[in-house]
């Protein structure tokens, strides 16, 4: 990762100081510190969920102690935007942070990142990220989601000398515990955690600290000479008190410096120019949210024969897919194709009375990963945080052989919900927790008990670089990142996974591919054992696996995983109930007779009455059985020199529809429950995409005519996705057709 010049937000507490130390550990440079303080010097604490201000009288010394400039601003605003996710609100206290950091950026143009000490507060993290996003800065939050007991020990071990300046919890007495060092209080804090469940780092407001010395203070340490205890509440159970500094001085760490209080104060005055008081108001000007981009509107016109759409028919959660065909027209490039597609999807959403804020997940397929940056630039012009106040969609980005399949350079599928009940996890800060999502795409989206996780690479979160060690090491790291995200929703990939889609790059050596599934299985088993070691016995789902071979992945990764998890609203496990067919007509046979080998083609994960996920693999061996009267034995040896005829492909398409139909009906689902249906095929199938699409579309129309189970509504309900290979194993991705179906009861 590129090393950055960082301005650190400091409250004076232990967390913001340790966050600075972590920045340096990962190779970044602290070039300035920034602090927000009350407008009135005599006020110790503001009524704010955002800022810690107790001990602000001493922060002025940080510039001298660290030898970097300190930028300070007196807080003019108050809490006006009360929702968790922040949107720019005039007069809000967050706007003071914007003005402060904007001035830092003007004075030090080389600054590219902001450090903060957020550990568990989404409220604070989201506001810092919002300001950083507006200023084009990267948020660094290296303490985010870290174990608080370990963090506290690390801070003490790394010689952060911080004292308590506020206490407000059961077991903490202002008269006894204010002004005490965290190293002294650590055993007692763990005792209180065991007794009352307090946060040992004070993340629940149990206490606040002020750092008087740490390795970052290279020039001097702060010596607190006198203070006053101010009691805010004399509650007998949890009294609240703060420490008000009365007198302090700096003790030089330089051996050749003069000592003594007066001479130390002279040294501060000589360097007073390194402290900047930031005044002014917010004059930020930006395009109003939702204002259309003129270039986008210019691209609405597109030949209907080039544009193709598909849409599933589920009323409340459905997929819309858009791609371009017939590339013989004037080339528009990837950005041009993507603009056309995103605008058409936008029009489809508007036609349903919906917008981007209703999108849960986006599959972004592009023809060339070298143009990922350009694709992203176009993407963020359509999908913005302003347009998605309830959270931006999760996303996976994959390179596919689109050109070889006769498609355009971009292909987009969106999963849409007609309500706004989704819960989005979007962490833009770089941290040690999981890879950041800097931009309008989130780590995961939970909607109606289904957790849709963004595609996860084998990235080292604090450095955002791919881990060394090849595909198996990347897979393990990607799984760890997935588990970190799952924990935020109180679940685990080892127990709650319905489906794992594993994208494998062709750059993986052939001898490594068989190890991928084994490593995934081993990792999941180890996680399950860890749950048992903790005394929990979670209900475990039996997930299904789909491996897809692709030309390339973001960052030249070898592996990307996309888990889908079941997160029940209650901890009760759904009862296993017998499937009664109610009013659903028995599945048509399309002329196929039941056979034992049919089950070998199907993987399924069914949660009765709720979810049905199916992967159907048509290998060359299966194709021979389906078309036994018209295929020769070469196909059983994967010899594709003898290509499929259109009539053989028609037979295979009918078999796929027959077996999918049989599976969903036997499990008491219907086609109207379908959220998505992807049909993966290799370009070397040598059946034109248009022909393949017509064969499946005609098959569904026949099904509809026979049993009324599928209403195509003028658009196909399936997406044809060209891939280099697909299968149930990374070692064998030679399927002729692979079907991935996901259905959910309303």
XYZ file of C-alpha atoms in Angstrom:
746
model
C 0.000 0.000 0.000
C 1.167 3.508 -0.748
C 2.642 5.201 2.301
C 0.614 8.257 3.238
C 1.065 11.537 5.042
C -1.455 11.629 7.840
C -3.217 14.234 9.953
C -4.274 12.619 13.222
C -7.490 13.549 14.997
C -6.576 13.733 18.673
C -8.781 14.139 21.698
C -5.872 13.592 24.056
C -7.094 10.099 24.888
C -5.117 6.870 24.762
C -6.985 5.579 21.692
C -6.141 8.437 19.321
C -2.492 8.296 20.438
C -2.228 4.551 19.919
C -3.930 4.912 16.537
C -1.103 7.279 15.539
C 1.447 4.704 16.637
C -0.270 2.068 14.486
C -0.133 4.438 11.491
C 3.633 4.701 11.933
C 3.875 0.914 12.357
C 2.310 0.493 8.914
C 4.724 2.940 7.325
C 2.695 6.158 7.280
C 3.951 9.554 8.486
C 2.146 11.784 10.979
C 2.623 15.323 9.651
C 0.019 17.150 11.757
C -2.476 16.675 14.557
C -5.969 18.178 14.729
C -8.201 18.793 17.705
C -11.681 20.157 18.363
C -12.342 21.911 21.671
C -15.222 23.739 23.372
C -15.841 27.364 22.486
C -15.487 28.226 26.188
C -12.120 27.345 27.778
C -13.734 26.957 31.200
C -16.002 24.152 29.943
C -14.526 20.672 30.381
C -17.097 18.533 28.597
C -19.664 19.055 25.870
C -22.926 17.157 25.480
C -21.644 15.293 22.433
C -21.512 11.707 21.220
C -18.846 12.785 18.758
C -16.076 14.533 20.662
C -14.150 13.920 23.867
C -13.055 17.276 25.270
C -12.127 16.634 28.903
C -8.512 17.739 29.358
C -8.569 19.972 26.266
C -6.590 22.627 28.160
C -3.484 20.437 27.864
C -3.762 19.469 24.157
C -2.043 22.715 23.128
C 1.203 21.100 24.325
C 0.994 18.236 21.817
C 2.601 20.333 19.072
C 5.719 20.823 21.181
C 5.779 17.276 22.531
C 5.531 15.701 19.075
C 7.248 18.331 16.974
C 4.389 18.580 14.460
C 1.879 21.381 13.868
C -1.390 21.325 15.816
C -4.564 22.614 14.181
C -7.407 23.434 16.583
C -10.966 24.612 16.119
C -13.529 25.667 18.671
C -16.759 23.728 18.177
C -19.513 26.005 16.928
C -22.128 23.428 15.973
C -24.266 20.973 17.894
C -25.839 17.588 17.198
C -28.416 18.235 14.515
C -28.231 15.091 12.377
C -29.307 12.326 14.748
C -29.407 9.326 12.411
C -26.557 6.836 12.456
C -25.374 7.508 8.904
C -24.382 11.133 8.535
C -25.382 13.484 5.745
C -24.048 17.025 5.440
C -26.113 19.175 7.815
C -25.460 22.915 8.316
C -24.872 23.740 11.965
C -23.989 20.183 12.965
C -20.835 19.684 15.033
C -19.465 17.375 12.324
C -19.167 20.395 10.037
C -16.589 21.811 12.466
C -14.446 18.760 11.757
C -14.881 19.348 8.034
C -13.727 22.977 8.350
C -10.783 21.914 10.517
C -9.543 19.162 8.197
C -10.209 21.247 5.113
C -7.855 23.889 6.510
C -5.214 21.261 7.270
C -5.463 20.087 3.671
C -5.021 23.652 2.411
C -2.008 24.287 4.626
C -0.411 20.867 4.017
C -1.487 19.748 0.516
C 0.528 16.518 0.799
C -1.868 15.174 3.459
C -3.824 12.229 2.061
C -5.185 10.441 5.154
C -6.821 11.018 8.528
C -6.206 8.875 11.614
C -8.783 8.376 14.359
C -9.018 6.205 17.455
C -12.451 4.700 16.790
C -12.774 1.208 18.278
C -16.466 0.351 18.364
C -18.547 3.485 17.731
C -20.224 3.370 14.321
C -21.591 6.835 15.072
C -18.125 8.369 15.259
C -16.564 6.254 12.505
C -19.283 7.047 9.984
C -18.941 10.771 10.608
C -15.173 10.734 10.204
C -15.591 8.697 6.997
C -18.201 11.130 5.694
C -15.873 14.089 6.173
C -12.947 12.190 4.636
C -15.057 11.243 1.631
C -16.016 14.867 1.024
C -12.387 15.972 1.276
C -10.925 13.142 -0.786
C -8.963 11.798 2.186
C -8.482 8.202 3.346
C -9.757 7.312 6.813
C -7.365 5.199 8.908
C -8.910 3.479 11.934
C -6.431 0.794 12.940
C -8.130 0.089 16.276
C -11.531 -0.606 14.735
C -13.223 -3.782 16.013
C -10.101 -4.940 17.833
C -10.385 -6.897 21.082
C -10.471 -4.260 23.807
C -8.640 -6.314 26.413
C -5.778 -6.929 24.002
C -5.780 -3.283 22.923
C -5.496 -2.022 26.469
C -2.609 -4.377 27.145
C -0.883 -3.309 23.916
C -1.204 0.356 24.850
C 0.392 -0.234 28.216
C 3.119 -2.450 26.744
C 3.865 0.240 24.154
C 4.413 2.796 26.916
C 1.344 4.965 26.553
C 1.129 6.780 29.872
C -2.466 7.960 30.110
C -4.522 8.956 33.132
C -8.262 8.888 33.681
C -9.919 12.294 33.306
C -13.529 11.114 33.490
C -15.265 8.176 35.168
C -18.926 7.223 34.765
C -19.512 3.548 35.541
C -20.381 1.168 38.325
C -17.303 0.508 40.426
C -15.451 3.676 39.362
C -15.317 6.402 42.010
C -14.240 9.927 40.979
C -12.502 10.448 44.326
C -10.503 7.227 44.008
C -9.965 6.649 40.326
C -9.574 10.007 38.574
C -5.979 10.863 37.694
C -4.856 7.226 37.842
C -2.714 5.655 35.119
C -4.311 2.992 32.932
C -1.467 0.590 33.780
C -2.452 0.867 37.439
C -6.180 0.471 36.730
C -5.947 -2.374 34.202
C -6.513 -5.295 36.640
C -9.399 -3.447 38.267
C -10.995 -2.678 34.889
C -10.945 -6.374 34.009
C -12.547 -7.137 37.348
C -15.323 -4.640 36.560
C -15.734 -6.249 33.161
C -16.328 -9.623 34.811
C -18.689 -8.099 37.390
C -20.684 -5.624 35.335
C -19.710 -6.169 31.704
C -17.988 -2.804 31.224
C -15.825 -2.081 28.173
C -12.231 -2.201 29.400
C -11.200 0.483 26.894
C -14.078 2.723 27.969
C -15.942 2.425 24.670
C -19.263 2.570 26.474
C -18.391 5.918 28.076
C -17.246 4.238 31.300
C -14.138 6.412 31.446
C -12.005 8.789 29.394
C -8.265 9.317 29.443
C -5.600 11.923 28.734
C -2.187 10.890 27.389
C 0.682 12.617 29.176
C 3.499 10.664 27.553
C 4.091 8.095 24.817
C 6.828 7.230 22.296
C 5.375 9.829 19.909
C 6.284 12.577 22.380
C 9.905 12.816 21.307
C 10.577 16.318 22.606
C 8.836 16.472 25.972
C 6.382 14.794 28.303
C 3.476 16.511 30.056
C 3.625 16.819 33.842
C 0.293 17.482 35.511
C 1.037 19.581 38.622
C -2.446 20.201 39.964
C -6.040 19.401 39.143
C -9.526 19.654 40.549
C -12.148 16.879 40.685
C -15.491 18.173 39.428
C -18.443 15.982 40.383
C -21.167 15.933 37.736
C -23.335 13.321 39.423
C -23.174 11.940 42.943
C -25.231 8.891 42.026
C -24.535 6.191 44.617
C -24.265 3.431 42.000
C -22.356 5.129 39.172
C -21.134 8.596 40.136
C -19.799 10.801 37.336
C -16.804 13.059 37.720
C -14.181 14.774 35.581
C -10.643 15.960 36.168
C -10.126 19.682 35.515
C -6.410 20.541 34.989
C -5.232 23.531 36.985
C -1.500 23.535 36.346
C 0.930 21.604 34.186
C 4.357 21.923 32.621
C 6.483 20.167 30.020
C 9.522 18.147 30.957
C 12.041 18.067 28.135
C 13.307 14.755 26.803
C 16.285 16.412 25.087
C 19.452 15.986 27.151
C 20.902 19.315 26.002
C 17.757 21.319 26.670
C 17.429 23.664 29.598
C 15.265 22.422 32.421
C 12.886 24.221 34.723
C 9.264 25.250 34.437
C 9.839 28.812 33.253
C 12.398 27.860 30.612
C 10.182 25.060 29.370
C 7.316 27.532 29.015
C 9.638 29.853 27.069
C 10.326 26.955 24.713
C 6.575 26.580 24.157
C 6.204 30.266 23.351
C 9.042 30.104 20.863
C 7.168 27.347 19.026
C 3.702 28.818 19.411
C 3.550 29.311 15.611
C 3.138 25.563 15.307
C -0.338 25.855 16.838
C -2.997 27.080 14.407
C -6.466 28.225 15.464
C -8.862 27.466 12.595
C -11.662 29.992 12.163
C -14.261 30.484 9.448
C -17.456 28.877 8.256
C -18.221 26.055 5.865
C -18.329 27.415 2.344
C -18.363 23.955 0.768
C -20.144 23.953 -2.554
C -21.180 20.753 -4.221
C -23.665 19.455 -6.733
C -27.026 18.778 -5.129
C -27.672 15.085 -4.366
C -29.301 13.317 -7.239
C -28.543 16.042 -9.769
C -28.228 14.270 -13.108
C -24.912 14.162 -14.860
C -25.357 15.841 -18.267
C -23.029 13.338 -19.931
C -25.145 10.500 -18.555
C -28.362 11.950 -19.924
C -26.738 12.286 -23.339
C -26.308 8.503 -23.440
C -29.912 7.449 -22.958
C -30.458 6.667 -26.618
C -29.269 3.178 -27.553
C -30.304 0.802 -30.275
C -32.837 -1.652 -28.900
C -31.231 -4.582 -30.711
C -27.987 -4.010 -28.781
C -29.556 -3.667 -25.361
C -30.724 -6.758 -23.498
C -32.549 -6.949 -20.179
C -33.662 -9.759 -17.906
C -35.734 -9.576 -14.738
C -36.976 -12.127 -12.238
C -40.648 -11.948 -11.369
C -40.577 -11.981 -7.571
C -42.634 -9.015 -6.390
C -40.610 -7.736 -3.442
C -37.021 -8.830 -4.224
C -35.888 -9.298 -7.798
C -32.917 -9.110 -10.132
C -32.461 -6.828 -13.127
C -29.660 -7.621 -15.531
C -28.484 -5.532 -18.471
C -25.867 -6.155 -21.151
C -25.053 -5.113 -24.693
C -24.873 -7.355 -27.717
C -23.868 -6.841 -31.357
C -20.520 -5.137 -30.877
C -20.273 -4.366 -34.575
C -21.609 -0.846 -33.989
C -19.467 2.210 -33.193
C -17.175 1.331 -30.265
C -17.914 3.255 -27.066
C -15.299 1.583 -24.884
C -15.878 0.113 -21.449
C -16.889 3.429 -19.891
C -19.364 4.120 -22.681
C -20.908 0.657 -22.430
C -21.136 0.895 -18.653
C -22.812 4.313 -18.804
C -25.436 2.952 -21.176
C -26.090 -0.065 -18.992
C -26.263 1.779 -15.676
C -28.577 4.388 -17.154
C -30.883 1.701 -18.523
C -30.989 -0.024 -15.133
C -31.734 3.358 -13.575
C -34.670 3.762 -15.960
C -35.910 0.264 -15.103
C -35.759 1.116 -11.405
C -37.614 4.372 -11.978
C -40.249 2.455 -13.921
C -40.856 0.380 -10.775
C -41.021 3.507 -8.622
C -37.615 2.661 -7.150
C -34.058 4.011 -7.173
C -30.478 3.039 -6.408
C -31.281 3.191 -2.689
C -33.376 0.036 -3.165
C -30.488 -1.973 -4.624
C -29.037 -4.605 -2.284
C -26.226 -6.024 -4.409
C -24.472 -5.345 -7.702
C -22.515 -7.779 -9.846
C -20.217 -5.699 -12.025
C -18.743 -7.742 -14.853
C -16.159 -6.091 -17.117
C -14.172 -7.259 -20.123
C -10.760 -6.002 -18.980
C -9.574 -5.681 -15.383
C -6.896 -3.236 -16.560
C -9.770 -0.774 -16.932
C -11.081 -1.300 -13.391
C -10.267 2.292 -12.417
C -12.180 3.699 -15.395
C -15.121 1.405 -14.649
C -15.136 2.577 -11.055
C -15.104 6.227 -12.123
C -18.244 5.619 -14.160
C -19.863 3.517 -11.428
C -19.531 6.219 -8.771
C -21.281 8.754 -11.004
C -24.470 6.695 -10.739
C -24.318 5.005 -7.338
C -23.529 7.561 -4.637
C -23.968 7.747 -0.896
C -26.273 10.732 -1.361
C -28.584 8.584 -3.501
C -28.447 5.712 -0.983
C -29.215 7.200 2.452
C -29.944 3.738 3.873
C -26.587 2.379 2.726
C -24.843 1.718 -0.562
C -25.129 -1.724 -2.226
C -22.557 -4.461 -1.733
C -20.658 -5.399 -4.872
C -18.421 -7.912 -6.587
C -16.342 -7.016 -9.642
C -15.146 -9.761 -11.982
C -13.487 -9.883 -15.398
C -15.397 -12.142 -17.773
C -14.840 -13.157 -21.417
C -17.586 -10.788 -22.582
C -16.064 -9.919 -25.956
C -15.457 -13.587 -26.796
C -19.138 -14.249 -26.089
C -20.220 -11.468 -28.452
C -21.213 -9.037 -25.702
C -20.195 -5.491 -24.937
C -17.470 -4.513 -22.498
C -19.672 -4.290 -19.405
C -22.461 -6.397 -17.906
C -24.359 -5.506 -14.729
C -26.784 -7.382 -12.516
C -28.553 -5.719 -9.594
C -30.573 -7.307 -6.790
C -33.438 -5.010 -5.814
C -35.819 -4.839 -2.849
C -38.984 -2.757 -2.911
C -38.619 -1.822 0.755
C -35.940 -0.067 2.785
C -35.475 -2.607 5.563
C -31.920 -3.477 4.568
C -29.069 -3.197 7.053
C -25.777 -2.218 5.458
C -22.242 -2.597 6.778
C -20.032 -0.023 5.079
C -16.631 0.603 6.642
C -14.529 2.944 4.516
C -11.707 3.242 7.039
C -8.545 1.216 6.572
C -8.208 -0.888 9.713
C -6.946 -4.216 11.043
C -10.500 -5.590 11.025
C -11.332 -6.365 7.384
C -10.639 -4.773 3.988
C -12.074 -1.280 3.640
C -14.602 -0.292 0.990
C -13.551 3.229 0.038
C -16.416 4.405 -2.101
C -20.109 3.679 -2.676
C -20.016 -0.081 -2.174
C -20.315 -1.877 1.140
C -18.896 -4.989 2.800
C -22.286 -6.650 3.315
C -26.033 -6.088 3.123
C -28.573 -7.913 5.296
C -32.120 -8.071 3.995
C -34.888 -10.317 5.256
C -32.547 -12.818 6.922
C -30.167 -13.116 3.962
C -26.674 -11.640 4.252
C -25.238 -10.720 0.858
C -21.497 -10.293 1.262
C -19.307 -8.377 -1.160
C -16.690 -10.364 -3.011
C -13.764 -10.884 -0.644
C -10.146 -10.945 -1.761
C -7.179 -12.298 0.191
C -6.164 -8.832 1.369
C -4.212 -7.931 4.475
C -6.629 -5.331 5.937
C -4.167 -2.785 7.410
C -2.034 -2.626 4.276
C -4.771 -3.440 1.699
C -2.276 -5.603 -0.195
C -2.692 -9.210 -1.274
C -1.086 -11.663 1.108
C 1.875 -13.717 -0.062
C 1.744 -17.477 -0.473
C -0.330 -18.118 -3.568
C -3.976 -19.058 -3.996
C -4.352 -21.078 -0.794
C -2.961 -18.250 1.344
C -5.223 -15.749 -0.420
C -8.206 -18.031 0.140
C -7.508 -18.308 3.866
C -7.163 -14.546 4.178
C -10.385 -13.998 2.205
C -12.185 -16.425 4.520
C -10.836 -14.642 7.602
C -12.060 -11.345 6.196
C -15.464 -12.902 5.502
C -15.642 -14.216 9.056
C -14.826 -10.769 10.463
C -17.735 -9.322 8.489
C -20.078 -12.160 9.497
C -19.326 -11.523 13.183
C -20.743 -8.008 12.813
C -24.086 -9.705 12.116
C -23.693 -12.237 14.964
C -23.138 -15.179 12.654
C -20.308 -17.227 11.170
C -19.436 -18.452 7.692
C -18.815 -21.865 9.240
C -22.390 -22.275 10.485
C -24.597 -19.830 8.570
C -23.380 -20.101 4.965
C -25.926 -21.093 2.356
C -23.709 -20.751 -0.683
C -20.049 -20.068 -1.448
C -19.267 -18.778 -4.923
C -15.505 -18.994 -5.433
C -14.049 -17.098 -8.386
C -10.720 -18.591 -9.448
C -8.295 -16.772 -11.738
C -6.693 -18.637 -14.625
C -3.386 -17.519 -13.104
C -3.739 -20.205 -10.421
C -1.333 -23.045 -11.269
C -3.155 -26.240 -12.187
C -1.571 -28.196 -9.343
C -2.911 -25.676 -6.779
C -6.538 -25.836 -7.857
C -7.427 -29.159 -6.160
C -6.258 -27.710 -2.821
C -8.706 -24.807 -2.841
C -11.840 -26.718 -1.860
C -9.918 -28.784 0.713
C -8.583 -25.603 2.333
C -12.027 -24.015 2.374
C -13.471 -27.117 4.012
C -10.629 -27.260 6.570
C -11.069 -23.599 7.470
C -14.812 -24.034 8.013
C -14.260 -27.081 10.224
C -11.707 -25.216 12.344
C -14.170 -22.368 12.828
C -16.868 -24.820 13.905
C -14.485 -26.314 16.453
C -13.687 -22.868 17.808
C -17.402 -22.294 18.389
C -17.569 -25.561 20.341
C -14.499 -24.566 22.380
C -16.350 -21.391 23.402
C -19.216 -23.477 24.677
C -21.643 -22.679 21.868
C -23.407 -25.311 19.809
C -24.705 -23.436 16.798
C -27.059 -24.967 14.296
C -24.978 -25.665 11.208
C -26.177 -25.331 7.633
C -24.782 -27.556 4.899
C -23.619 -25.006 2.292
C -23.228 -25.552 -1.416
C -20.183 -24.583 -3.465
C -19.772 -23.161 -6.932
C -16.364 -22.559 -8.497
C -16.080 -20.208 -11.457
C -12.960 -19.840 -13.599
C -12.401 -16.248 -14.782
C -9.652 -14.386 -16.678
C -8.803 -11.908 -13.920
C -9.834 -10.411 -10.589
C -9.279 -7.011 -8.930
C -5.677 -6.373 -7.851
C -4.642 -9.449 -9.869
C -5.961 -11.619 -7.060
C -6.007 -15.364 -7.577
C -9.187 -16.025 -5.596
C -12.327 -14.103 -4.680
C -15.084 -15.584 -2.541
C -18.691 -14.467 -2.312
C -20.572 -16.033 0.610
C -24.339 -15.801 1.103
C -25.436 -16.403 4.701
C -28.691 -17.059 6.529
C -29.126 -14.784 9.545
C -32.443 -15.570 11.266
C -34.257 -12.740 13.009
C -34.632 -15.017 16.023
C -32.216 -17.660 17.243
C -34.840 -20.368 16.798
C -33.984 -22.861 14.091
C -36.759 -23.352 11.537
C -38.570 -26.608 12.080
C -38.025 -29.332 9.544
C -41.435 -29.683 7.947
C -42.653 -32.063 5.320
C -43.113 -30.413 1.934
C -46.749 -30.264 0.918
C -47.349 -29.249 -2.661
C -50.507 -27.256 -1.868
C -51.834 -25.785 -5.115
C -48.621 -26.191 -7.128
C -49.008 -28.508 -10.100
C -46.618 -31.469 -10.231
C -43.578 -30.767 -12.397
C -43.717 -31.514 -16.062
C -41.257 -34.097 -17.334
C -40.328 -32.544 -20.736
C -40.132 -36.197 -21.752
C -37.529 -37.026 -19.064
C -38.011 -40.044 -16.855
C -36.883 -39.984 -13.194
C -33.403 -41.445 -12.743
C -31.090 -41.934 -9.775
C -28.269 -40.027 -11.477
C -30.305 -36.819 -11.533
C -29.467 -36.165 -7.886
C -25.757 -36.182 -8.673
C -26.234 -33.065 -10.819
C -27.787 -31.040 -8.008
C -26.453 -29.291 -4.933
C -29.061 -27.636 -2.751
C -29.366 -25.877 0.575
C -32.960 -25.569 1.746
C -34.301 -23.829 4.829
C -37.896 -25.054 4.843
C -40.407 -22.341 4.180
C -37.720 -19.696 3.753
C -34.810 -20.271 1.365
C -33.962 -22.613 -1.492
C -30.526 -22.356 -3.117
C -29.657 -24.694 -5.984
C -26.590 -25.295 -8.151
C -27.129 -27.571 -11.149
C -24.018 -28.775 -13.004
C -24.226 -30.168 -16.513
C -20.910 -31.884 -17.147
C -19.982 -33.604 -20.394
C -20.844 -36.949 -18.797
C -24.298 -35.664 -17.830
C -24.735 -34.163 -21.292
C -24.076 -37.600 -22.806
C -26.779 -39.111 -20.609
C -29.236 -36.372 -21.550
C -28.500 -36.657 -25.269
C -27.487 -40.317 -25.357
C -29.108 -40.862 -28.714
C -27.134 -38.133 -30.501
C -23.727 -37.771 -28.812
C -20.553 -39.790 -29.147
C -18.131 -40.936 -26.467
C -15.652 -38.112 -27.100
C -17.701 -35.892 -24.823
C -17.106 -38.142 -21.843
C -13.395 -37.360 -22.230
C -14.056 -33.592 -22.388
C -13.136 -33.596 -26.067
C -14.999 -30.518 -27.275
C -13.845 -30.806 -30.860
C -17.245 -32.287 -31.566
C -19.414 -29.291 -30.752
C -22.951 -29.442 -29.467
C -25.644 -29.092 -32.057
C -28.548 -26.748 -31.509
C -30.927 -29.685 -31.043
C -28.631 -31.204 -28.400
C -28.406 -27.862 -26.616
C -32.188 -27.604 -26.735
C -32.427 -30.990 -25.048
C -29.931 -29.894 -22.364
C -31.806 -26.636 -21.753
C -35.059 -28.522 -21.242
C -33.347 -30.892 -18.819
C -32.021 -27.959 -16.782
C -35.490 -26.416 -16.565
C -37.042 -29.802 -15.762
C -34.621 -30.548 -12.914
C -34.709 -27.018 -11.459
C -38.493 -27.063 -11.612
C -38.627 -30.468 -9.932
C -36.233 -29.352 -7.184
C -37.984 -26.135 -6.236
C -41.458 -27.693 -6.282
C -40.404 -30.726 -4.237
C -39.201 -28.274 -1.609
C -42.484 -26.327 -1.663
C -41.183 -23.308 -3.583
C -42.352 -21.822 -6.865
C -40.747 -19.869 -9.691
C -42.344 -16.703 -8.344
C -40.065 -17.077 -5.299
C -36.968 -16.802 -7.489
C -34.683 -13.867 -6.672
C -31.965 -14.745 -9.165
C -31.161 -17.362 -11.781
C -27.747 -17.337 -13.458
C -26.774 -19.670 -16.284
C -22.998 -19.872 -16.652
C -21.598 -21.052 -19.975
C -18.149 -21.132 -21.627
C -17.641 -19.207 -24.907
C -16.043 -22.338 -26.414
C -19.456 -23.985 -26.260
C -19.789 -22.696 -29.834
C -23.501 -22.118 -29.434
C -24.211 -18.431 -30.104
C -25.409 -16.572 -27.032
C -28.571 -15.434 -28.796
C -29.374 -19.027 -29.696
C -28.713 -20.178 -26.146
C -30.904 -17.404 -24.777
C -33.754 -18.284 -27.118
C -33.522 -21.978 -26.240
C -33.916 -21.312 -22.524
C -36.549 -18.612 -23.055
C -38.596 -21.004 -25.200
C -38.164 -23.714 -22.563
C -39.576 -21.472 -19.849
C -42.475 -20.497 -22.098
C -43.243 -24.183 -22.614
C -43.103 -24.710 -18.856
C -45.436 -21.797 -18.355
C -47.895 -23.175 -20.865
C -47.814 -26.600 -19.248
C -48.234 -25.728 -15.586
C -48.485 -21.959 -15.192
C -45.419 -21.936 -13.026
C -43.388 -19.246 -14.766
C -44.480 -15.861 -16.058
C -41.721 -14.463 -18.233
C -43.450 -11.092 -18.600
C -41.741 -10.237 -21.863
C -38.226 -10.500 -20.377
C -36.193 -13.632 -19.579
C -36.030 -14.484 -15.886
C -32.463 -15.765 -16.227
C -29.059 -14.186 -16.823
C -26.640 -15.848 -19.229
C -23.153 -15.280 -17.833
C -20.108 -16.170 -19.989
C -17.240 -17.672 -17.964
C -14.099 -19.607 -18.789
C -15.371 -22.514 -16.721
C -17.621 -23.519 -13.847
C -18.140 -26.546 -11.653
C -18.511 -27.929 -8.171
C -14.716 -28.148 -7.728
C -11.866 -25.746 -8.466
C -10.033 -28.678 -10.007
C -12.844 -29.385 -12.465
C -14.542 -26.359 -13.989
C -15.560 -27.973 -17.275
C -19.347 -27.751 -16.983
C -21.205 -27.205 -20.235
C -23.909 -25.276 -18.372
C -24.080 -24.407 -14.682
C -27.310 -23.066 -13.182
C -27.333 -21.060 -9.934
C -30.811 -20.438 -8.536
C -31.734 -18.584 -5.347
C -35.315 -18.444 -4.109
C -36.861 -16.986 -0.970
C -40.384 -17.113 0.362
C -41.882 -13.670 0.923
